[in-house]
Amino acid sequence: MTTPPSEFQAMLELLALLVFNWRNGVLLALLLLAGVIDYRTHRIPNLLVLCGLAFGLVYNGFNPPVPGATPFWGLAGAGLGLLALLPLYALGIMGAGDVKLMAMVGAFVGPAPLLHVLLYTLMSGGLLALALVLARGRARQVWRNLGGLMQLAVQDSIAGRRPSLRLDAGASAGKLPYALAIGMGAVCQLLLQPMGLLRPLTGQ
């Protein structure tokens, strides 16, 4: 009589499946590289995003991950990733590289799973921002920035202008390497979905 594998062994098997699956392995490698580069330079190379986007679209076009998926499945995910973060880019909260990176993730995982990636990315971004603020001792600066932004938003609204959430470079409490948050969001989705712990967010 064989003994069932322990939870630790099951987790190792799941991680192996994630890494040795071409779709997930390439995605994780690209996100790791993007996170390291963004942390060091505060930039995400366009070449990295374009190569990842092309791979995701072509691979999913020939190897659809879900039954009945059309060749446009990856394209729909990329479009959703782009549109979902464009408002944050327009408000100056997020950089263009972050938006394009999320579009790349969408090309790999598709539209429905991307909703979970977005949710976990926002949660991870909040935790990373809090950790960086505490590590850099910039909590007071953050509160001053929030007060200043609220004051400017009220003034812009009264004057009939579009409110802006952009800060001067000298007033910033530090740039958040959001590629790390996107990577964490994708990892959460890739780990939790095989476990059956994610419920559809589309009402289906």
Coordinates of C-alpha atoms in Angstrom, one line a residue:
M1 CA 0.0 0.0 0.0
T2 CA 1.5 3.3 -1.1
T3 CA 1.3 6.3 1.1
P4 CA -0.2 9.5 -0.4
P5 CA 2.3 12.2 -1.1
S6 CA 2.7 14.9 1.5
E7 CA 1.5 18.5 0.9
F8 CA 5.1 19.5 0.4
Q9 CA 5.6 16.9 -2.3
A10 CA 2.4 18.0 -4.0
M11 CA 3.6 21.6 -4.0
L12 CA 6.9 20.6 -5.5
E13 CA 5.1 18.7 -8.2
L14 CA 2.9 21.7 -8.9
L15 CA 5.9 24.0 -9.2
A16 CA 7.6 21.6 -11.5
L17 CA 4.6 21.5 -13.8
L18 CA 4.5 25.3 -13.8
V19 CA 8.2 25.7 -14.6
F20 CA 8.5 22.9 -17.2
N21 CA 5.4 23.9 -19.1
W22 CA 6.6 26.0 -22.0
R23 CA 3.9 28.7 -21.7
N24 CA 4.3 29.2 -17.9
G25 CA 8.1 28.7 -17.9
V26 CA 8.7 31.4 -20.5
L27 CA 6.2 33.8 -18.9
L28 CA 7.9 33.4 -15.4
A29 CA 11.3 33.9 -16.9
L30 CA 10.3 37.0 -18.7
L31 CA 8.6 38.4 -15.6
L32 CA 11.6 37.7 -13.5
L33 CA 13.9 39.5 -15.9
A34 CA 11.5 42.4 -16.2
G35 CA 11.2 42.7 -12.4
V36 CA 15.0 42.7 -12.0
I37 CA 15.5 45.3 -14.7
D38 CA 12.7 47.5 -13.4
Y39 CA 14.0 47.3 -9.9
R40 CA 17.5 48.4 -11.0
T41 CA 16.7 50.9 -13.8
H42 CA 13.0 51.8 -13.3
R43 CA 12.4 50.8 -16.9
I44 CA 11.0 47.8 -18.7
P45 CA 12.6 47.1 -22.1
N46 CA 10.3 47.3 -25.1
L47 CA 12.2 44.4 -26.7
L48 CA 11.5 42.1 -23.8
V49 CA 7.8 42.9 -23.9
L50 CA 7.5 42.6 -27.7
C51 CA 9.3 39.2 -27.7
G52 CA 7.1 38.0 -24.9
L53 CA 4.0 39.3 -26.6
A54 CA 4.9 37.6 -29.9
F55 CA 5.7 34.3 -28.1
G56 CA 2.4 34.3 -26.2
L57 CA 0.3 35.0 -29.2
V58 CA 2.0 32.5 -31.5
Y59 CA 2.3 29.7 -28.9
N60 CA -1.3 30.1 -27.8
G61 CA -2.4 30.3 -31.4
F62 CA -1.0 26.8 -32.0
N63 CA -1.5 25.4 -28.5
P64 CA -4.7 26.8 -27.0
P65 CA -4.7 26.2 -23.3
V66 CA -8.4 25.8 -22.9
P67 CA -10.9 23.7 -24.9
G68 CA -12.6 25.7 -27.7
A69 CA -10.2 28.6 -27.5
T70 CA -9.8 30.5 -30.8
P71 CA -6.5 31.7 -32.3
F72 CA -7.6 35.2 -31.0
W73 CA -7.7 34.0 -27.4
G74 CA -4.2 35.4 -26.6
L75 CA -5.0 38.6 -28.5
A76 CA -8.1 39.1 -26.4
G77 CA -6.0 38.7 -23.2
A78 CA -3.4 41.2 -24.4
G79 CA -6.1 43.7 -25.3
L80 CA -7.7 43.4 -21.9
G81 CA -4.4 43.8 -20.1
L82 CA -3.7 47.0 -22.1
L83 CA -7.2 48.5 -21.6
A84 CA -7.3 47.6 -17.9
L85 CA -4.2 49.7 -16.9
L86 CA -4.6 52.5 -19.4
P87 CA -6.7 54.6 -16.9
L88 CA -3.9 54.3 -14.3
Y89 CA -1.3 55.4 -16.9
A90 CA -3.5 58.4 -17.9
L91 CA -3.6 59.5 -14.3
G92 CA 0.1 59.2 -14.0
I93 CA 0.0 56.4 -11.4
M94 CA 1.6 53.8 -13.6
G95 CA 4.2 53.9 -16.4
A96 CA 3.8 52.8 -20.0
G97 CA 6.1 49.9 -19.5
D98 CA 3.9 48.5 -16.8
V99 CA 0.8 48.7 -19.1
K100 CA 2.6 46.9 -21.9
L101 CA 3.9 44.3 -19.5
M102 CA 0.4 43.5 -18.4
A103 CA -0.6 43.2 -22.0
M104 CA 2.1 40.7 -22.5
V105 CA 0.9 38.7 -19.5
G106 CA -2.6 38.7 -21.0
A107 CA -1.2 37.2 -24.2
F108 CA 0.0 34.3 -22.2
V109 CA -2.9 33.6 -19.8
G110 CA -5.9 34.8 -21.8
P111 CA -8.7 37.2 -20.8
A112 CA -10.5 35.4 -18.0
P113 CA -7.4 34.4 -16.0
L114 CA -6.1 37.9 -16.5
L115 CA -8.8 39.2 -14.2
H116 CA -7.3 37.3 -11.3
V117 CA -3.8 38.5 -12.3
L118 CA -5.0 42.1 -12.2
L119 CA -6.6 41.5 -8.8
Y120 CA -3.5 40.0 -7.3
T121 CA -1.3 42.5 -9.0
L122 CA -3.1 45.4 -7.3
M123 CA -2.9 43.6 -3.9
S124 CA 0.8 42.9 -4.4
G125 CA 1.4 46.5 -5.5
G126 CA -0.1 47.8 -2.3
L127 CA 2.0 45.5 -0.2
L128 CA 5.2 46.3 -2.1
A129 CA 4.5 50.0 -1.8
L130 CA 3.9 49.7 2.0
A131 CA 7.1 47.7 2.4
L132 CA 9.2 50.2 0.4
V133 CA 7.8 53.2 2.2
L134 CA 8.6 51.6 5.6
A135 CA 12.0 50.4 4.4
R136 CA 13.0 53.9 3.2
G137 CA 11.5 55.7 6.2
R138 CA 9.3 57.8 3.9
A139 CA 5.9 57.4 5.6
R140 CA 5.7 61.2 6.5
Q141 CA 6.5 62.1 2.9
V142 CA 3.7 59.8 1.6
W143 CA 1.1 61.4 3.9
R144 CA 2.2 64.9 2.7
N145 CA 2.0 63.7 -0.9
L146 CA -1.5 62.4 -0.4
G147 CA -2.6 65.7 1.2
G148 CA -1.1 67.7 -1.6
L149 CA -2.7 65.5 -4.3
M150 CA -6.1 65.8 -2.7
Q151 CA -5.8 69.6 -2.5
L152 CA -4.7 69.8 -6.1
A153 CA -7.5 67.5 -7.2
V154 CA -10.1 69.8 -5.5
Q155 CA -8.6 72.9 -7.1
D156 CA -8.5 71.3 -10.5
S157 CA -12.1 70.2 -10.2
I158 CA -13.3 73.7 -9.2
A159 CA -11.4 75.2 -12.1
G160 CA -12.9 72.7 -14.5
R161 CA -9.6 71.0 -15.3
R162 CA -8.9 67.2 -15.3
P163 CA -7.5 66.2 -11.9
S164 CA -3.8 65.1 -12.1
L165 CA -2.2 62.6 -9.8
R166 CA 1.4 63.3 -11.0
L167 CA 4.0 64.3 -8.4
D168 CA 7.1 66.4 -8.9
A169 CA 10.2 64.3 -8.9
G170 CA 11.5 65.9 -5.7
A171 CA 8.3 65.2 -3.8
S172 CA 8.1 61.5 -4.7
A173 CA 8.6 58.9 -1.9
G174 CA 10.3 56.6 -4.3
K175 CA 9.3 54.8 -7.5
L176 CA 7.7 51.5 -7.2
P177 CA 9.1 48.8 -9.6
Y178 CA 5.6 47.7 -10.6
A179 CA 7.0 44.8 -12.7
L180 CA 7.6 43.0 -9.4
A181 CA 3.9 43.4 -8.5
I182 CA 2.8 42.2 -11.9
G183 CA 5.1 39.2 -11.6
M184 CA 3.7 38.4 -8.2
G185 CA 0.1 38.7 -9.5
A186 CA 0.8 36.3 -12.3
V187 CA 2.5 33.8 -10.0
C188 CA -0.5 33.8 -7.7
Q189 CA -2.8 33.1 -10.6
L190 CA -0.6 30.3 -11.9
L191 CA -0.4 28.7 -8.5
L192 CA -3.9 29.0 -7.3
Q193 CA -5.8 28.1 -10.5
P194 CA -4.5 24.4 -10.7
M195 CA -5.5 24.1 -7.0
G196 CA -9.1 25.0 -7.8
L197 CA -9.0 28.0 -5.5
L198 CA -10.0 30.6 -8.0
R199 CA -13.6 31.4 -8.9
P200 CA -14.5 33.0 -12.2
L201 CA -14.8 36.8 -11.9
T202 CA -16.9 37.1 -15.1
G203 CA -20.1 35.8 -13.7
Q204 CA -20.0 32.6 -15.8

